[in-house]
């Protein structure tokens, strides 16, 4: 169990550090020289923008007009040197990237800036640029002419923070036409340094669910996407934690802060404002990376409250964890643990161990992806087909 | 009537040009020297960002770390020179700005870039920075602990464009709890080079409506915010316009394209997917700037379809217009025309002229504001109190 906890921590740390780590690693490499010249505009470009582009190898090409600059780099985790033409336009090309969605930025004379070519996404703690490397299976998250659900933006009062909070709720298409019907609900959390926009924007939750429901591969259910970055959740009054002088980096307290808000404010608000079942058999929680770690902690700490548990690149639950959480084994109808093939493949073994003790568990490996959004879109696609059935 | 048309065109042109016009006007002025040193972080900053800041005079101060740059400017329509300190941090301060929301950008060695300090807004044809100058009356659009409606993101199939389109719909808080009740609906359009996000994001439609409804100053109604930039709406098949070799700049065709989509796709979709009344007495249209011009054209061209007409900084409707649109006088329960006091105050005379002929009309002047979002927030706040009653 200690091993699992450490492995979760290292995943969390990796997710927390990309921008700072990049800024320390100032070493850059030349633009990718062997790019196939079939670049097309990136799918997340602002309207009318040709750049950034992506080619069939998954290489990224960016352009920026900056006649006065002496150095411009493309920073995709690794930094690629860009070169200037006679018109002051800088161009750079990355090596082939994994399929899926990546945050990135430009470095102009040492200053990080968003690429004005793409729309903004919240990741790495700031709104910035994103690039989409097309994948062979990307069809599952495209907007299609199927019955469309909706993504509902909702503010609500939080007793635990004494402030208005903000979340997004996916409602299946049929929701409004069945005023007498109740729905199961999944609480779905983002990763570290991301926010409540992540799942519906870069995650394409709405499209994944609409397409699955249209194909009858998933039953209609509601998804709640809230903000879970514990360091920024300030509990007050009776909900405030006891001061702990020697907290391990504050992260424990952080996750606890989201747990308090989830149990005190979010779940009661959802069960009041939306037509949802309120028993564990119709309530699930899942999350990616840090959100998977939160799912693990919160479902184990509330072992009779969640029938479905999904951890996407967010660690594993062990037989010892289950034994230590009275009622979990009886309540949990499914524990789903996933990972990109380029990160931690232990999820399959972890699922085996749970199945052997009689807890139904599924492991899933996203082929060819790392600790990134395409892993998590695929994880949601798989998980959604297994739950509330 | 010709005069009105010309005046609308000039408003549209002004709205269309800010970025290009700025790029031609490269002349800059020094930072504002007489700023009161009570700057506070701007309300639309990214989490944790101190800059940009605004002071009690409405002056804007920005900072950017760019040690290698030789020139950095703050571009708020007028360009202000920024100065570099020994750490390579550039700072600049604008003259006092009008209250409300303004798009802006930074110019680094001649290259326009978004300020990494603020979140992104779509205006001037691109996602970029925005600054909020607090106003004395800003309370009306704040998020408060009142019953919260929701902003619903919705995709739908468009026959006229043979593609999926995307809109936002405001639903009042009580909507879900009254499955047997129907609601009036207002179609509310953005300005030129903006998009369907504008009204709910920089316009704060949801907060304005929730606060008004909580105070019983407005009746609950639904608001539909769609994308109306005609040049980017490509009608196909039977809906495609006849080719017109000598179109006046294409703008006429553009507005017509949105009209086709509104009447063919948007209104039928809303009336199918939401519980709304379908008669003119419960249907309104309004818009800002270009959206106001579209409202004028579309309601006059469909004179028995819209009971409420709102033009915010978007021109005026004259008695001659009404006489030329059979059925309009009988159908229109209210024509609302507004303007910032720093732009076109003729809206009061225009309302007088309509009232004299027996068409109920209201003119509204937003004091101290120009062709910008605070004028339009205030216009919605006023208009919403007058309609569907």
PDB file of N, CA and C in Angstrom, chain A residues 47-48, chain B residues 157-165 227-241 253-254 256-261 265:
ATOM      1  N   UNK A  47     -10.461  30.692 -35.213  1.00  0.00           N
ATOM      2  CA  UNK A  47     -11.058  30.757 -36.552  1.00  0.00           C
ATOM      3  C   UNK A  47     -10.156  31.467 -37.548  1.00  0.00           C
ATOM      4  N   UNK A  48      -9.958  30.854 -38.694  1.00  0.00           N
ATOM      5  CA  UNK A  48      -9.185  31.480 -39.755  1.00  0.00           C
ATOM      6  C   UNK A  48      -7.680  31.350 -39.635  1.00  0.00           C
TER       7      UNK A  48
ATOM      8  N   UNK B 157     -27.971  20.175 -35.270  1.00  0.00           N
ATOM      9  CA  UNK B 157     -27.786  20.020 -36.707  1.00  0.00           C
ATOM     10  C   UNK B 157     -28.461  21.168 -37.444  1.00  0.00           C
ATOM     11  N   UNK B 158     -27.742  21.756 -38.395  1.00  0.00           N
ATOM     12  CA  UNK B 158     -28.279  22.836 -39.208  1.00  0.00           C
ATOM     13  C   UNK B 158     -28.520  22.326 -40.628  1.00  0.00           C
ATOM     14  N   UNK B 159     -29.792  22.389 -41.040  1.00  0.00           N
ATOM     15  CA  UNK B 159     -30.117  22.009 -42.421  1.00  0.00           C
ATOM     16  C   UNK B 159     -29.513  23.002 -43.401  1.00  0.00           C
ATOM     17  N   UNK B 160     -29.538  24.290 -43.030  1.00  0.00           N
ATOM     18  CA  UNK B 160     -29.130  25.340 -43.968  1.00  0.00           C
ATOM     19  C   UNK B 160     -27.633  25.317 -44.257  1.00  0.00           C
ATOM     20  N   UNK B 161     -26.840  24.824 -43.297  1.00  0.00           N
ATOM     21  CA  UNK B 161     -25.391  24.753 -43.523  1.00  0.00           C
ATOM     22  C   UNK B 161     -24.907  23.311 -43.641  1.00  0.00           C
ATOM     23  N   UNK B 162     -25.797  22.374 -43.417  1.00  0.00           N
ATOM     24  CA  UNK B 162     -25.431  20.946 -43.429  1.00  0.00           C
ATOM     25  C   UNK B 162     -24.231  20.682 -42.516  1.00  0.00           C
ATOM     26  N   UNK B 163     -24.339  21.217 -41.307  1.00  0.00           N
ATOM     27  CA  UNK B 163     -23.244  21.007 -40.353  1.00  0.00           C
ATOM     28  C   UNK B 163     -23.806  21.144 -38.944  1.00  0.00           C
ATOM     29  N   UNK B 164     -23.017  20.714 -37.977  1.00  0.00           N
ATOM     30  CA  UNK B 164     -23.388  20.918 -36.584  1.00  0.00           C
ATOM     31  C   UNK B 164     -23.053  22.358 -36.216  1.00  0.00           C
ATOM     32  N   UNK B 165     -23.988  23.040 -35.546  1.00  0.00           N
ATOM     33  CA  UNK B 165     -23.742  24.373 -35.020  1.00  0.00           C
ATOM     34  C   UNK B 165     -23.779  24.329 -33.491  1.00  0.00           C
ATOM     35  N   UNK B 227     -24.184  31.976 -32.887  1.00  0.00           N
ATOM     36  CA  UNK B 227     -23.108  32.605 -33.661  1.00  0.00           C
ATOM     37  C   UNK B 227     -23.689  33.218 -34.928  1.00  0.00           C
ATOM     38  N   UNK B 228     -23.507  34.533 -35.086  1.00  0.00           N
ATOM     39  CA  UNK B 228     -24.172  35.218 -36.186  1.00  0.00           C
ATOM     40  C   UNK B 228     -23.266  35.894 -37.192  1.00  0.00           C
ATOM     41  N   UNK B 229     -21.986  35.568 -37.190  1.00  0.00           N
ATOM     42  CA  UNK B 229     -21.059  36.247 -38.120  1.00  0.00           C
ATOM     43  C   UNK B 229     -21.295  35.709 -39.529  1.00  0.00           C
ATOM     44  N   UNK B 230     -22.101  36.458 -40.289  1.00  0.00           N
ATOM     45  CA  UNK B 230     -22.595  35.959 -41.570  1.00  0.00           C
ATOM     46  C   UNK B 230     -21.537  35.505 -42.551  1.00  0.00           C
ATOM     47  N   UNK B 231     -20.409  36.227 -42.605  1.00  0.00           N
ATOM     48  CA  UNK B 231     -19.377  35.835 -43.578  1.00  0.00           C
ATOM     49  C   UNK B 231     -18.902  34.407 -43.344  1.00  0.00           C
ATOM     50  N   UNK B 232     -19.044  33.939 -42.095  1.00  0.00           N
ATOM     51  CA  UNK B 232     -18.575  32.589 -41.769  1.00  0.00           C
ATOM     52  C   UNK B 232     -19.698  31.562 -41.731  1.00  0.00           C
ATOM     53  N   UNK B 233     -20.881  31.959 -42.180  1.00  0.00           N
ATOM     54  CA  UNK B 233     -22.003  31.018 -42.219  1.00  0.00           C
ATOM     55  C   UNK B 233     -22.204  30.623 -43.679  1.00  0.00           C
ATOM     56  N   UNK B 234     -21.886  29.399 -43.991  1.00  0.00           N
ATOM     57  CA  UNK B 234     -21.890  28.964 -45.384  1.00  0.00           C
ATOM     58  C   UNK B 234     -23.150  28.168 -45.675  1.00  0.00           C
ATOM     59  N   UNK B 235     -24.106  28.851 -46.285  1.00  0.00           N
ATOM     60  CA  UNK B 235     -25.369  28.203 -46.625  1.00  0.00           C
ATOM     61  C   UNK B 235     -25.149  27.275 -47.810  1.00  0.00           C
ATOM     62  N   UNK B 236     -25.848  26.148 -47.806  1.00  0.00           N
ATOM     63  CA  UNK B 236     -25.644  25.188 -48.897  1.00  0.00           C
ATOM     64  C   UNK B 236     -26.990  24.767 -49.480  1.00  0.00           C
ATOM     65  N   UNK B 237     -26.912  24.131 -50.670  1.00  0.00           N
ATOM     66  CA  UNK B 237     -28.099  23.570 -51.313  1.00  0.00           C
ATOM     67  C   UNK B 237     -29.156  24.622 -51.561  1.00  0.00           C
ATOM     68  N   UNK B 238     -30.402  24.266 -51.246  1.00  0.00           N
ATOM     69  CA  UNK B 238     -31.510  25.173 -51.515  1.00  0.00           C
ATOM     70  C   UNK B 238     -31.402  26.469 -50.715  1.00  0.00           C
ATOM     71  N   UNK B 239     -30.600  26.490 -49.658  1.00  0.00           N
ATOM     72  CA  UNK B 239     -30.478  27.684 -48.825  1.00  0.00           C
ATOM     73  C   UNK B 239     -29.388  28.641 -49.310  1.00  0.00           C
ATOM     74  N   UNK B 240     -28.533  28.173 -50.219  1.00  0.00           N
ATOM     75  CA  UNK B 240     -27.426  29.009 -50.688  1.00  0.00           C
ATOM     76  C   UNK B 240     -27.982  30.203 -51.459  1.00  0.00           C
ATOM     77  N   UNK B 241     -27.402  31.398 -51.259  1.00  0.00           N
ATOM     78  CA  UNK B 241     -27.881  32.574 -51.985  1.00  0.00           C
ATOM     79  C   UNK B 241     -27.497  32.498 -53.462  1.00  0.00           C
ATOM     80  N   UNK B 253     -25.309  40.130 -47.643  1.00  0.00           N
ATOM     81  CA  UNK B 253     -25.395  38.676 -47.747  1.00  0.00           C
ATOM     82  C   UNK B 253     -25.094  38.018 -46.410  1.00  0.00           C
ATOM     83  N   UNK B 254     -24.181  38.578 -45.676  1.00  0.00           N
ATOM     84  CA  UNK B 254     -23.791  37.995 -44.399  1.00  0.00           C
ATOM     85  C   UNK B 254     -24.963  37.985 -43.433  1.00  0.00           C
ATOM     86  N   UNK B 256     -27.996  38.206 -44.097  1.00  0.00           N
ATOM     87  CA  UNK B 256     -29.017  37.303 -44.603  1.00  0.00           C
ATOM     88  C   UNK B 256     -28.705  35.854 -44.234  1.00  0.00           C
ATOM     89  N   UNK B 257     -27.431  35.496 -44.260  1.00  0.00           N
ATOM     90  CA  UNK B 257     -27.065  34.113 -43.930  1.00  0.00           C
ATOM     91  C   UNK B 257     -27.487  33.784 -42.500  1.00  0.00           C
ATOM     92  N   UNK B 258     -27.256  34.707 -41.579  1.00  0.00           N
ATOM     93  CA  UNK B 258     -27.686  34.423 -40.212  1.00  0.00           C
ATOM     94  C   UNK B 258     -29.200  34.352 -40.123  1.00  0.00           C
ATOM     95  N   UNK B 259     -29.881  35.226 -40.875  1.00  0.00           N
ATOM     96  CA  UNK B 259     -31.347  35.185 -40.866  1.00  0.00           C
ATOM     97  C   UNK B 259     -31.862  33.813 -41.307  1.00  0.00           C
ATOM     98  N   UNK B 260     -31.236  33.271 -42.345  1.00  0.00           N
ATOM     99  CA  UNK B 260     -31.658  31.950 -42.840  1.00  0.00           C
ATOM    100  C   UNK B 260     -31.468  30.892 -41.763  1.00  0.00           C
ATOM    101  N   UNK B 261     -30.313  30.917 -41.123  1.00  0.00           N
ATOM    102  CA  UNK B 261     -30.037  29.921 -40.085  1.00  0.00           C
ATOM    103  C   UNK B 261     -30.978  30.100 -38.892  1.00  0.00           C
ATOM    104  N   UNK B 265     -33.196  26.923 -38.717  1.00  0.00           N
ATOM    105  CA  UNK B 265     -32.598  25.933 -37.811  1.00  0.00           C
ATOM    106  C   UNK B 265     -32.756  26.289 -36.333  1.00  0.00           C
TER     107      UNK B 265
END
